[in-house]
Coordinates of C-alpha atoms and ligand atoms in Angstrom, one line a residue:
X1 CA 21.0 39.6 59.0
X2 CA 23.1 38.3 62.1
X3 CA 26.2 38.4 61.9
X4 CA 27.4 36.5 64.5
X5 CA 30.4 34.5 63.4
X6 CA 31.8 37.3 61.0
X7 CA 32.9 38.8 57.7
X8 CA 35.6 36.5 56.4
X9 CA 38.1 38.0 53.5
X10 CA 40.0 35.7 51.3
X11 CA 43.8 36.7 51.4
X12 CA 45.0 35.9 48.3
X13 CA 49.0 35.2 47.8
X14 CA 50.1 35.0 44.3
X15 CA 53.9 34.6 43.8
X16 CA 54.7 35.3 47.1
X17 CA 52.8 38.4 47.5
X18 CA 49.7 39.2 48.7
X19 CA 47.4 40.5 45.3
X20 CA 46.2 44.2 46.1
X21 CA 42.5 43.7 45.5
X22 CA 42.5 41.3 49.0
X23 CA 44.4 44.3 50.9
X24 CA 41.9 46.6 49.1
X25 CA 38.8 44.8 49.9
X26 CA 40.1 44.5 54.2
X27 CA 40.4 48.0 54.2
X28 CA 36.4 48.1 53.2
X29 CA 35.7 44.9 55.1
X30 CA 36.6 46.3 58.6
X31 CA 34.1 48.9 58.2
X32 CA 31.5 46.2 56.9
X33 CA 31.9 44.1 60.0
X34 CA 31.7 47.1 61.9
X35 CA 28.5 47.9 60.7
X36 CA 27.1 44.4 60.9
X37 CA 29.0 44.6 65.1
X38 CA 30.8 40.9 64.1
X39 CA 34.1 40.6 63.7
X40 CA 36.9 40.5 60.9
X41 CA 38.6 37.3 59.7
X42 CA 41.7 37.3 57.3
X43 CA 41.8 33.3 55.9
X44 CA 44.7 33.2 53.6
X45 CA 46.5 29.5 51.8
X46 CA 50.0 29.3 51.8
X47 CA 51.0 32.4 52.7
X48 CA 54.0 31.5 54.9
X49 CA 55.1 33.2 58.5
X50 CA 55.5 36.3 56.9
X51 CA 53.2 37.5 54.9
X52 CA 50.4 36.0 57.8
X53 CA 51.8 38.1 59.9
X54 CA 51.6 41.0 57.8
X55 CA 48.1 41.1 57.6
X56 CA 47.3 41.2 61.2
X57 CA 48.3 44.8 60.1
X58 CA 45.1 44.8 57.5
X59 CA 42.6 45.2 60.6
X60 CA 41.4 41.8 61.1
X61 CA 40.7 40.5 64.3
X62 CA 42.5 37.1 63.2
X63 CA 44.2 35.0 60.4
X64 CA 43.2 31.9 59.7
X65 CA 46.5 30.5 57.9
X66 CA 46.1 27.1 56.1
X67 CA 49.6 26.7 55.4
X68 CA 52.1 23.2 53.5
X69 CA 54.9 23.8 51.7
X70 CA 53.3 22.4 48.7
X71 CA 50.3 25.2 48.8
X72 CA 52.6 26.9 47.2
X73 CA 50.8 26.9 43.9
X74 CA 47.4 26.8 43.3
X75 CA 45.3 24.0 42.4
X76 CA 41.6 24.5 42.3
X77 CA 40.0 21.3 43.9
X78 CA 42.0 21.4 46.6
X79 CA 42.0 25.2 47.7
X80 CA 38.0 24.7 47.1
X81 CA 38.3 21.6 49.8
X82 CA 40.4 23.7 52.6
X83 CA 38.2 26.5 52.4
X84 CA 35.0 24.8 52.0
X85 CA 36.2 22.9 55.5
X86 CA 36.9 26.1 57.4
X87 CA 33.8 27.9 56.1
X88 CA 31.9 25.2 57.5
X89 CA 33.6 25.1 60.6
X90 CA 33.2 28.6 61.2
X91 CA 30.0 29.6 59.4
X92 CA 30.7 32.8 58.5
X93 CA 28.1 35.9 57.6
X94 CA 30.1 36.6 54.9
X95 CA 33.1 35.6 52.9
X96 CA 34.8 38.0 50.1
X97 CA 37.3 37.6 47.5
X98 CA 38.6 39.4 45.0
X99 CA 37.2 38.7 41.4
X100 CA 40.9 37.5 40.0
X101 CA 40.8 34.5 38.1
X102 CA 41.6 32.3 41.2
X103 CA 38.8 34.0 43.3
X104 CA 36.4 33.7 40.7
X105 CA 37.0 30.1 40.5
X106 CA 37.0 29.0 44.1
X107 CA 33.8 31.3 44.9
X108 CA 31.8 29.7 41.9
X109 CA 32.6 26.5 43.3
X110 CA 32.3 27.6 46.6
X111 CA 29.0 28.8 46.5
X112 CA 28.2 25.2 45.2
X113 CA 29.5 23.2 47.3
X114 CA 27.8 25.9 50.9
X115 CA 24.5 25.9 48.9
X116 CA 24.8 29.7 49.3
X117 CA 24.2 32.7 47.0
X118 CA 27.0 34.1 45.1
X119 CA 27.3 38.5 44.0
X120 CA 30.4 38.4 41.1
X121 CA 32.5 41.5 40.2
X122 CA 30.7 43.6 43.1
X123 CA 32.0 47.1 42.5
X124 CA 30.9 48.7 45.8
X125 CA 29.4 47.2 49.4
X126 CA 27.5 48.6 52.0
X127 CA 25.4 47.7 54.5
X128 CA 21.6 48.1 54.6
X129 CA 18.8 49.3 57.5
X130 CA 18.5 45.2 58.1
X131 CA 21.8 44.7 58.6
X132 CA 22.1 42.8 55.0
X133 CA 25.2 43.2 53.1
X134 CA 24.3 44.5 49.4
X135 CA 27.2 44.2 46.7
X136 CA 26.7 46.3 44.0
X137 CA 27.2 45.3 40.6
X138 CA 27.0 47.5 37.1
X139 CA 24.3 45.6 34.7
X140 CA 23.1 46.3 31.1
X141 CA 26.3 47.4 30.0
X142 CA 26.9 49.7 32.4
X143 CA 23.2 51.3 32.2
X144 CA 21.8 50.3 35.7
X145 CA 23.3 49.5 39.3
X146 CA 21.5 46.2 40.9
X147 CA 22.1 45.7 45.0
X148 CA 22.1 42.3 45.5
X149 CA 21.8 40.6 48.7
X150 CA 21.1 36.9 49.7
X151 CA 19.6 37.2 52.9
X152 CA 18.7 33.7 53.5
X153 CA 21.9 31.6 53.0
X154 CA 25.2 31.3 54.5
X155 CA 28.0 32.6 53.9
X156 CA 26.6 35.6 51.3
X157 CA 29.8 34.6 48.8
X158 CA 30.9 38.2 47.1
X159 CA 33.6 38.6 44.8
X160 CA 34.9 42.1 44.5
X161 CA 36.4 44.2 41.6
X162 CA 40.2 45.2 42.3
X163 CA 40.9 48.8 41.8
X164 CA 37.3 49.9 43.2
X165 CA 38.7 50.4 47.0
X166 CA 41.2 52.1 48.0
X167 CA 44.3 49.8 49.5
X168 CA 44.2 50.6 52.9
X169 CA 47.6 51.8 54.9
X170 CA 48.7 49.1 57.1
X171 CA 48.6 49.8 61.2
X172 CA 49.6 48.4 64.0
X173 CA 49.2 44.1 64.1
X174 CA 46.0 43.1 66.1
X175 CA 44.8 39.7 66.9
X176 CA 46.4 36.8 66.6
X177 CA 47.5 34.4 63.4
X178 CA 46.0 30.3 63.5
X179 CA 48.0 28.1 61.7
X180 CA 46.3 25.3 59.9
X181 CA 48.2 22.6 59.0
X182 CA 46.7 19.8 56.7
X183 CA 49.5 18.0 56.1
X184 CA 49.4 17.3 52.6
X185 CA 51.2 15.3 49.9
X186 CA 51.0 15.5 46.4
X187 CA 47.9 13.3 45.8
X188 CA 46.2 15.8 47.2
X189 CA 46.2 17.8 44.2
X190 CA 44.1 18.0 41.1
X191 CA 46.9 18.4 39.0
X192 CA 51.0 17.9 38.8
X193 CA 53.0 21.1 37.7
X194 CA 55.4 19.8 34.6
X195 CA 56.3 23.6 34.5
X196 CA 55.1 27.1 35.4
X197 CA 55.7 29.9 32.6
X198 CA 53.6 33.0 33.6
X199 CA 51.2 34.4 31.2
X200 CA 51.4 38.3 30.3
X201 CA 53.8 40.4 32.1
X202 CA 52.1 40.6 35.2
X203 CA 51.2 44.4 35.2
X204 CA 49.1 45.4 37.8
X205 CA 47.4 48.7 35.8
X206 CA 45.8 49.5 39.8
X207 CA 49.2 50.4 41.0
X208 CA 50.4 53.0 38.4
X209 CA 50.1 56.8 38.5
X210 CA 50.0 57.5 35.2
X211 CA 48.5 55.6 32.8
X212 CA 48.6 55.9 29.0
X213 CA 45.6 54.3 27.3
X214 CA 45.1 53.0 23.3
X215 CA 41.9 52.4 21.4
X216 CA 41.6 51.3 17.8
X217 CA 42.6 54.7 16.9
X218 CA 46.2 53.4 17.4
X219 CA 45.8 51.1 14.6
X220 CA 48.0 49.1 16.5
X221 CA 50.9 51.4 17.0
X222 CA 51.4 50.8 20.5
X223 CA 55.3 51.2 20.2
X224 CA 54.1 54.7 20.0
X225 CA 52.3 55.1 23.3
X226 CA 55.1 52.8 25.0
X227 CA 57.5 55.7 24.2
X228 CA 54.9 58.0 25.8
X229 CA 54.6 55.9 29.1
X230 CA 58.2 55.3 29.3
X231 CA 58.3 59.7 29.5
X232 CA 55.3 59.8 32.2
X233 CA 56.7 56.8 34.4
X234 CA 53.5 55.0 33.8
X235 CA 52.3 51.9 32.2
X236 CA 50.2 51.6 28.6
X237 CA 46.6 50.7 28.9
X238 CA 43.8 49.6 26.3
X239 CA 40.7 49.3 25.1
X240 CA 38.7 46.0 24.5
X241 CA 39.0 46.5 21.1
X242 CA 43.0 47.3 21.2
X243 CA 43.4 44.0 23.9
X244 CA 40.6 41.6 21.5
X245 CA 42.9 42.6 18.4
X246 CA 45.9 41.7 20.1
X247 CA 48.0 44.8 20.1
X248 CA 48.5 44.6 23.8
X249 CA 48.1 41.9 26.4
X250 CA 44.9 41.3 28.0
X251 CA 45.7 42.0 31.2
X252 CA 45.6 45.8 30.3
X253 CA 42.4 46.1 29.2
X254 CA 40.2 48.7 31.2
X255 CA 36.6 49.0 31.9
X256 CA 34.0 46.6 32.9
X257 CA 35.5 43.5 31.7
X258 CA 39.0 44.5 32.6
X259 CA 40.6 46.7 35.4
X260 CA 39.1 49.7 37.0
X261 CA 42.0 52.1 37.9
X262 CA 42.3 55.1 39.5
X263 CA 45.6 56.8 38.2
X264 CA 46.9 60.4 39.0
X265 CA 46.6 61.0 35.3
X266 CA 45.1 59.0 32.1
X267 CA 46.1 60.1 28.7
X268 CA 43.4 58.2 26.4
X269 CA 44.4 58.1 22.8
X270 CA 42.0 56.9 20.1
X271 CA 39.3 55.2 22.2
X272 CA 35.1 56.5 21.6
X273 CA 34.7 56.4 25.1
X274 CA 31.9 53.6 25.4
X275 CA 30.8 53.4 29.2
X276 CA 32.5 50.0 29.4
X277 CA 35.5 51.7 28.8
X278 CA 34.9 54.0 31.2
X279 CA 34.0 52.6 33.9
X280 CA 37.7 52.0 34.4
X281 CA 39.3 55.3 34.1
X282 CA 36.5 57.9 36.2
X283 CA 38.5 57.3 39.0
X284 CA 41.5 58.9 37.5
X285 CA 42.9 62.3 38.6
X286 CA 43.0 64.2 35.5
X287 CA 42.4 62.6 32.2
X288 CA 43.2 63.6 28.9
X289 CA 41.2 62.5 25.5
X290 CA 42.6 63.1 22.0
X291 CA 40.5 62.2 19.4
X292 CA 39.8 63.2 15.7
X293 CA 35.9 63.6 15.9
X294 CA 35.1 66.3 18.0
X295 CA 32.0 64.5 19.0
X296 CA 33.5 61.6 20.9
X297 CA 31.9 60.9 24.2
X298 CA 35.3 60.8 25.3
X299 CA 35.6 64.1 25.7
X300 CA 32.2 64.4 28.2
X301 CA 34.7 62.8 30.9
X302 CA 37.7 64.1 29.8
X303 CA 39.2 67.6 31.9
X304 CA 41.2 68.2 29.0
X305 CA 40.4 67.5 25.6
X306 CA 42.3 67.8 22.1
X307 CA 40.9 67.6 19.1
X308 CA 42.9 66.0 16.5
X309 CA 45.6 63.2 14.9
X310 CA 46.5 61.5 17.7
X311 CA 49.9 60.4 16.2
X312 CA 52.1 64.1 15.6
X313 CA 50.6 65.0 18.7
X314 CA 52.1 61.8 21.0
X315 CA 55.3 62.4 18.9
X316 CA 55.5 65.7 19.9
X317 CA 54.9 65.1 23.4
X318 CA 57.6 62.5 23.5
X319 CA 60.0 64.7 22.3
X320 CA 59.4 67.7 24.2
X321 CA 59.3 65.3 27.2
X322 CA 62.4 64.0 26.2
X323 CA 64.0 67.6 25.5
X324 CA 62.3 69.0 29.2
Ligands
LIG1 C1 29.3 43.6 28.1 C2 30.4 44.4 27.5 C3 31.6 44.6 28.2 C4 32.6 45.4 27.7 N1 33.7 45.7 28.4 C5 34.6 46.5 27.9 C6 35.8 46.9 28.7 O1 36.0 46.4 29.8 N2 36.7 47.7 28.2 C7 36.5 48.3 26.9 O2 37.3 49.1 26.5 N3 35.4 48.0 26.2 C8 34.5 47.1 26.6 N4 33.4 46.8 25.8 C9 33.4 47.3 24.5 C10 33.0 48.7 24.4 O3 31.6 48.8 24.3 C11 33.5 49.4 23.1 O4 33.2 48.7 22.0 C12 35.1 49.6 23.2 O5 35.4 50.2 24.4 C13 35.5 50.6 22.0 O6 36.9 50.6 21.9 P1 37.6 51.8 21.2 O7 37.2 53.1 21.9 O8 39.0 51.5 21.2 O9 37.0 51.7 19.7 P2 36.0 52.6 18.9 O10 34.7 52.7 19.7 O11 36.0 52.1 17.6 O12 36.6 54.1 18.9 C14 37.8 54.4 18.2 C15 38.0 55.9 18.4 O13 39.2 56.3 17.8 C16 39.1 57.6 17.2 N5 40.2 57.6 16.2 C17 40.3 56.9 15.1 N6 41.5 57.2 14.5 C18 42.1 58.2 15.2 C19 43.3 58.9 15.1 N7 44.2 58.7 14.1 N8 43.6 59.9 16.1 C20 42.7 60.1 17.1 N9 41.5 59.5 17.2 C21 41.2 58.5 16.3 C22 37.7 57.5 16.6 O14 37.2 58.8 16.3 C23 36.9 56.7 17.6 O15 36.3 57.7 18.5 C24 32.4 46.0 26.4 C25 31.3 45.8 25.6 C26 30.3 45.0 26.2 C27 29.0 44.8 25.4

């Protein structure tokens, strides 16, 4: 593949801030574009002065900044339109986004609209000997790795896992920021906001150190574990099962349909240890399994492993934290 008019990464700003996954997927991007010798474009929608600025520091060689005071919240016909009209106008090699809700939904429909080929939830990239990108992607329940490429259409349209790269430190600012301004009004939108109430908590389970983790062998006492957490400094994850019965939001469910993380330490209470499960914590420093049946395959990637009721023993802990 030529490369000649670059790999493009999606900027996402959510709230004001720029979500992790599109800081973590520059950091991998630059090398990309390296490898394929094109260069490195950072298109971002309503990110403001600021925060365009701010990712000049990301590596890219520029930032394409569609900005209006009323892209301030998202709305998806119209972010598909402004990116679907700089995507033409640049015809890029390549253009990745992070698998979020948002970026799954504009690169489905962006795919569409570019008559392109689409790789979702990619959990690693590289390049190969023709110069093809290849996102890969776990299949068959995490039993097999596919390496998909679409080496005849343009832009190949990738979404990319958060959690799976590291966030890279932010340098010096290179290249320059270009401002987009389509002048909008509100019948540009899709949709009129009557009110915005946030779903979940917002947790972002990528950013914490320590990470306490519930399966069904909670039965639901995640008081319990949030007591635990509070001791560590880190945050209470879950299982699909724990997330599906509602015990805990959804946003903390780990594996292959929820976050990969890569904490200092994960203490996993109660959970088989399915590979969709995890999938999400083998990045993790140290991990810790306690489970009643000795034969758990939890215990295969576990470093240390305990053998028992999970409940006296997370009391315990709590309370000699607390004493310590
Ligand atoms: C396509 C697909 C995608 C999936 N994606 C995900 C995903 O992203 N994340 C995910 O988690 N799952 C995912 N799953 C589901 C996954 O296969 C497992 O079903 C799930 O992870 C099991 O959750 P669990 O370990 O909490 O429950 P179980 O497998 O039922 O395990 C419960 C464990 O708790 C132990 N236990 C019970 N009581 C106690 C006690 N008192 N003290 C100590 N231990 C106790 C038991 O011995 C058992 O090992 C996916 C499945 C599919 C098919």
């Amino acid at each position: 593949m030529t490369a000649p008019n670059g790999v493009w990464v999606y900027a996402e700003v959510r709230s004001g801030e720029l979500r992790p996954v599109s800081l973590e997927i520059l950091g991998r991007a630059r090398a990309v574009a390296d490898e394929l010798t094109t260069h490195l474009v950072t298109v971002t929608i309503g990110a403001g002065e600021g925060l365009a600025r701010e990712l000049l520091r990301y590596g890219s060689d520029e930032v394409v900044a569609i900005d209006d005071p009323l892209l301030d919240r998202y709305d998806t016909r119209l972010y598909t339109d402004l990116l679907e009209r700089e995507a033409r106008a640049g015809d890029p090699a390549v253009l990745l986004l992070g698998a979020t809700r948002d970026g799954q939904d504009l690169a489905g429909r962006l795919a569409v609209r570019l008559r392109t080929g689409l790789t979702a939830h990619v959990t690693s990239l590289e390049v190969d000997p023709e110069h093809r990108l290849v996102g890969w992607v776990p299949g068959f329940g995490g039993g097999i790795e596919a390496g998909i490429t679409c080496p005849n259409h343009r832009p190949a349209i990738v979404t990319v896992r958060p959690g799976v790269f590291p966030p890279p430190t932010p340098g010096e600012a290179r290249g320059e920021v270009r401002w987009v301004r389509p002048g909008l009004d509100e019948s540009a939108f899709g949709s009129r906001r009557v009110a915005f109430q946030p779903k979940g908590t917002g947790v972002d389970l990528t950013r914490s150190d320590v990470l306490v983790v519930g399966g069904r062998g909670t039965g639901g006492e995640f008081d319990r574990l949030q007591r635990l957490a509070h001791r560590l400094g880190g945050e209470v994850g879950a299982t699909r099962v724990a997330t599906d019965a509602g015990w805990v939001e959804r946003e903390r469910m780990i594996g292959q349909t929820g976050v990969v993380t890569h904490p200092k330490l994960a203490v996993v209470l109660g959970a088989s240890g399915a590979v969709q499960f995890t999938v999400g914590i083998e990045k993790a420093g140290f991990v810790i399994a306690v489970n009643r049946d000795p034969d758990a395959p939890i215990f295969e990637v576990a470093d240390l492993g305990v053998v028992g009721d999970l409940a006296p023993i997370v009391d315990r802990l709590v309370k000699e934290l607390g004493e310590a």
